[in-house]
Amino acid sequence: MDKSSHFIVSIVLFLFTIINFSWSQGDQRNVICTKIERDALLNFKKGLNDSSNRLSSWAGEECCTWMGVQCNNATRHVIHLDLRNTYGWESQLSGYVSSSLLELKHLSYLDLSWNNFGGSHVPPFLGSLHNLRYLDLSEAGFDGVESLQWVSHLSSLQYLDMTRVRIVNSSDWLNMPPSLLKLRLSECDLDGIPSLSNVNFTSLVSLDLSWNHINSSIPNWLFNHRDLASLNLGGNNFHGPIPGAFVNLNSLKVLDLSLNHFNPKVLPYWIYNLTNLVHLDLSNNDLQGRILNDIGNLTSLNYLDLRYNKLEDELPSTLGNLCSLEYVDLSYNDFTGEMFRFLKNSSQCIVHSLRYLVLESNQLSGPIPESLGLISRLERFHISNNSLKGVLTEVHFGNLRSLDSLDMSSNLLVLNVSSNWVPPFRLEGKLRMGSCQMGPQFPTWLKTQRNFTELDLSNAGIADFIPNWFWNLPSKVSFVDLSENHIKGVLPNPLKFGNLQTSTDVYLGSNHLEGALPRLSSKVSILDLTNNKLSGSISPFLCNPMEEDNWLANLDLSHNFLSGELPQCWMHWKFLQLIKLGHNSLTGTIPSSIGSLVSLISLNLRNNNLYGEIPSSVRNLTNLMVIDIGLNNFSGNIPTWVGKSFPNLIVLVLRANKFKGVIPLELCRVSSLQILDLAHNNLSGTIPRCLYNLSAMATEKNTSNAYLYRTPVMPNGDWLGDLNDEIQLMVKGVEREYSKTLTLVTSLDLSSNNLTGKIPMEITSLLSLQSLNFSGNHLTGKIPIKIGNMRSMESLDFSVNHLSGVIPPSFSNLSFLSSLNLAYNNLSGVIPLTTQFQTFNASSYIGNPELCGPPLKKKCKEAETSPGQDADSEESEVDWLYVSMALGFVVGFCGFFMILLFKKSWRFALFGFVEDMTDKLCIMCKL
Ligand SMILES: *[C@@H]1O[C@H](CO)[C@@H](O)[C@H](O)[C@H]1NC(C)=O
Ligand SMILES: *[C@@H]1O[C@H](CO)[C@@H](O)[C@H](O)[C@H]1NC(C)=O
Ligand SMILES: *[C@@H]1O[C@H](CO)[C@@H](O)[C@H](O)[C@H]1NC(C)=O
Ligand SMILES: *[C@@H]1O[C@H](CO)[C@@H](O)[C@H](O)[C@H]1NC(C)=O
Ligand SMILES: *[C@@H]1O[C@H](CO)[C@@H](O)[C@H](O)[C@H]1NC(C)=O
Ligand SMILES: *[C@@H]1O[C@H](CO)[C@@H](O)[C@H](O)[C@H]1NC(C)=O
């Protein structure tokens, strides 16, 4: 280049700079956004309610500088309007979308998401914004849209997000422009998916149809979208097979088919062909099968969620080769065998990548390898509810610096660390080590953990005092369980847990704690001190709450040595839902202030020395479902208001007190009652005929309402979880304690009173009654002929009365009867020869001088040998039919309980004896 040309270039460059300078000055002075577009924006703003003043910059001439507005640098046309609200609900724009937007003819980008257009419809005029390439109307409170026909006019549209916009007409939503690349229609109330032969938008790279109700098989057109990189069909009702054609979508990086109803339920093989997969979620599909070694081919995999399936067998060691894998959730499956084969070899890649490892609720066994301690990025490690064995040492936690949440409870593990161990981690989530043996000393390393939210050290073999530093709990802790150890000593008074900010459940039951009850921190919502050696009066505890505004909902002080009177202080504990003070030495009367506990669901004062009448303020407790004040010295009549005040009462136990008078007829109105125990009192009069109105004892139980309690909610809206209630019942002559009361149990016990008259025949309509005891009264007349109708009966006791007549043959219908006592009456005739009767021994029949035949020694006379003389002949024929049907019935019953056996959550709620029965019956099923 010569000098002159160099000069010219320099001049040109100089001029260009000057011109450019004046142009950009002109941006602000002369060439500004057009008045039409400015007015359009201002009119659009007029339709909006902007309470947080997000649009305060929308003033003046130059609309290109307004918040959320962008213009083309050359033409100054508005091309971009982004009003997405990322600041929380306080800064939501509301109002309506003005059609003035149509003046923004060059608009290519429109984002109105996360605002609140208060239930208005999506305006179809958006279909006239022909230059739109990007449209986001998600989570903006739009009530719905009739049809998506208007979208087909947006011939440049590449991105459309309508999350949470209800699409009324779900037949035409596939009519999208061919330019479309990303489509998000999550939670749009879609119930179908058109099965077109040709779909126009074949360039699609991302499709999200999650959380609709799409009830069809996966349509074939999907597999023409060879460029599809992300597909989310989770949370729908897709059924039929998972198509093998997925293998053609080999660009897929993200695949979510979780929570659908595919059939057959098998883990598809083609997942191993999709070698580009980064994110795979097939959770909640009940899929069977095993994970193959080929999983090692998915070298890009980062996220693997297969929880809630039925996958089995061992985890392949090739899992360890996945160098990008960070998130693994295989919980709630049936994986067996040694869990950590994929970790055995410390050279394995996964050691450097893994952050979440969730394997809880499987059947994994064997030890945990020391290489666990090398996973330095591990944040969540949940392996509870397996059969893992062995000793964990400091090496196992060697490098786990990032660990945030640890749940190893319910295994067979032992923690053996030195008393001055300082773990490398600082947990901020769970610290659950229930059943993990770490005693006898209280673990001092716990001192280093000051931020966890849940602590479970139950059944950990700790036989020590609780150190003072322990009580200063992290402020966000919501659950503390030290129960079932051998913890000794006195609780500090007051019982404060540091600076609690959330409601906290505290379980210290089944230890050796002694001394007086301390005053309690107001943030405790559950206090469980059952089965300790606490003594002294409960008055200081109840009468001096640390703050008036307390959250206590469950109070369990049962099985201690508490004494003194119940004080008149219940008004301080307004949110109580469950009181268990049973098995102490409390005395005095029930104070009337108990009537202020209007949320109370369960009241258990069993086995104390309480006396007096039930105060009428108890009528106030209309939410009560369980009343157990048995084994005290309460007296007076059973109040008639019991029949009106407790519409939800399921359990009423007044056993072993001094109640007198008649059984009030009003009791028959409590149709929800399933357990009525009035035994061992001084009740007189007849057994009310109206008892057949107790419909909960008369109707078959179904499992859908298997939970006894409505899930209680704390005043602050937190879930309280299960009420851990239990009830004692005399069944088959033995007192048993049933925890997790369930609607399946029914019992009626009026034994050891002074009841007279006949057994009302109406009682036989209580078809689902399982235990019936009228023993030790003065009942006369015959056993009701239709006793055999009570098919659920397991335990029946009419002994020690004055009953006469024969044993009704219909008894042989009672195929579950495992305990029978008819001793000491005036029964006569032959004991029927059916197996049903012969399985009981003579003690069930003795004391009836006129009764004869085996198992009694007394032989029958010739004339007596035909059973059921009193019964009409028609009925005895039916009896024999039922005997032969009994086996079939038992098998059907097994089927029902087999289902329960698999449903852990249902089983969890079952009464103990139902479980026993289940086990027994299901042995029969397998035979
Ligand atoms: C417009 O100009 C701004 C500032 O000079 C620049 O950051 C932006 O990228 C330009 N936009 C376009 C579309 O050219
Ligand atoms: C989709 O294709 C069909 C025919 O192949 C055509 O009639 C229709 O207009 C197209 N729709 C769009 C939105 O382009
Ligand atoms: C996975 O890789 C192995 C070894 O390269 C190969 O034999 C196997 O066929 C692959 N599996 C699939 C499903 O591609
Ligand atoms: C899937 O992988 C298997 C095993 O490598 C192979 O035989 C099969 O051809 C693959 N399928 C496709 C469609 O690539
Ligand atoms: C607990 O969390 C707080 C706030 O996140 C943090 O400042 C503190 O260092 C943490 N303490 C421990 C012992 O981890
Ligand atoms: C009964 O409950 C009401 C609130 O529902 C309460 O105001 C009243 O004091 C209670 N009665 C007694 C006797 O506690």
Coordinates of N, CA and C in Angstrom, one line a residue, residues 542 565-570 587-596 605 610 615 617-618:
L542 N -47.6 -28.9 82.6 CA -48.8 -28.4 81.9 C -49.2 -27.0 82.2
E565 N -52.2 -35.0 90.4 CA -53.5 -34.8 89.7 C -53.3 -34.2 88.3
L566 N -54.3 -34.4 87.5 CA -54.3 -33.7 86.2 C -54.8 -32.3 86.5
P567 N -53.9 -31.3 86.3 CA -54.2 -29.9 86.7 C -55.2 -29.2 85.7
Q568 N -55.8 -28.2 86.2 CA -56.8 -27.4 85.4 C -56.0 -26.5 84.5
C569 N -55.2 -27.0 83.6 CA -54.3 -26.2 82.8 C -54.3 -26.5 81.3
W570 N -55.3 -27.2 80.9 CA -55.3 -27.7 79.5 C -55.5 -26.5 78.5
T587 N -53.8 -39.3 89.4 CA -55.0 -39.5 90.3 C -55.9 -38.2 90.1
G588 N -57.0 -38.2 90.8 CA -57.9 -37.0 90.7 C -58.9 -37.2 89.5
T589 N -59.6 -36.1 89.2 CA -60.6 -36.2 88.2 C -60.1 -35.6 86.9
I590 N -60.9 -35.7 85.9 CA -60.6 -35.1 84.6 C -61.0 -33.6 84.7
P591 N -60.1 -32.6 84.6 CA -60.4 -31.2 84.8 C -61.3 -30.7 83.7
S592 N -62.2 -29.8 84.0 CA -63.1 -29.3 82.9 C -62.4 -28.6 81.8
S593 N -61.2 -28.1 82.1 CA -60.4 -27.3 81.1 C -60.1 -28.2 79.9
I594 N -60.3 -29.5 80.0 CA -60.0 -30.4 78.8 C -60.9 -30.0 77.7
G595 N -62.0 -29.4 78.0 CA -63.0 -28.9 77.0 C -62.4 -27.9 76.0
S596 N -61.3 -27.3 76.4 CA -60.7 -26.3 75.5 C -59.8 -26.9 74.4
L605 N -56.1 -42.1 78.6 CA -55.7 -42.0 80.0 C -55.7 -43.4 80.7
L610 N -57.4 -42.5 88.1 CA -58.3 -41.3 88.0 C -59.7 -41.7 88.4
P615 N -66.4 -35.2 82.9 CA -67.0 -33.9 82.9 C -67.7 -33.5 81.6
S617 N -67.7 -31.0 79.9 CA -66.9 -30.2 78.9 C -66.3 -31.1 77.9
V618 N -66.2 -32.4 78.1 CA -65.7 -33.3 77.1 C -66.6 -33.3 75.9

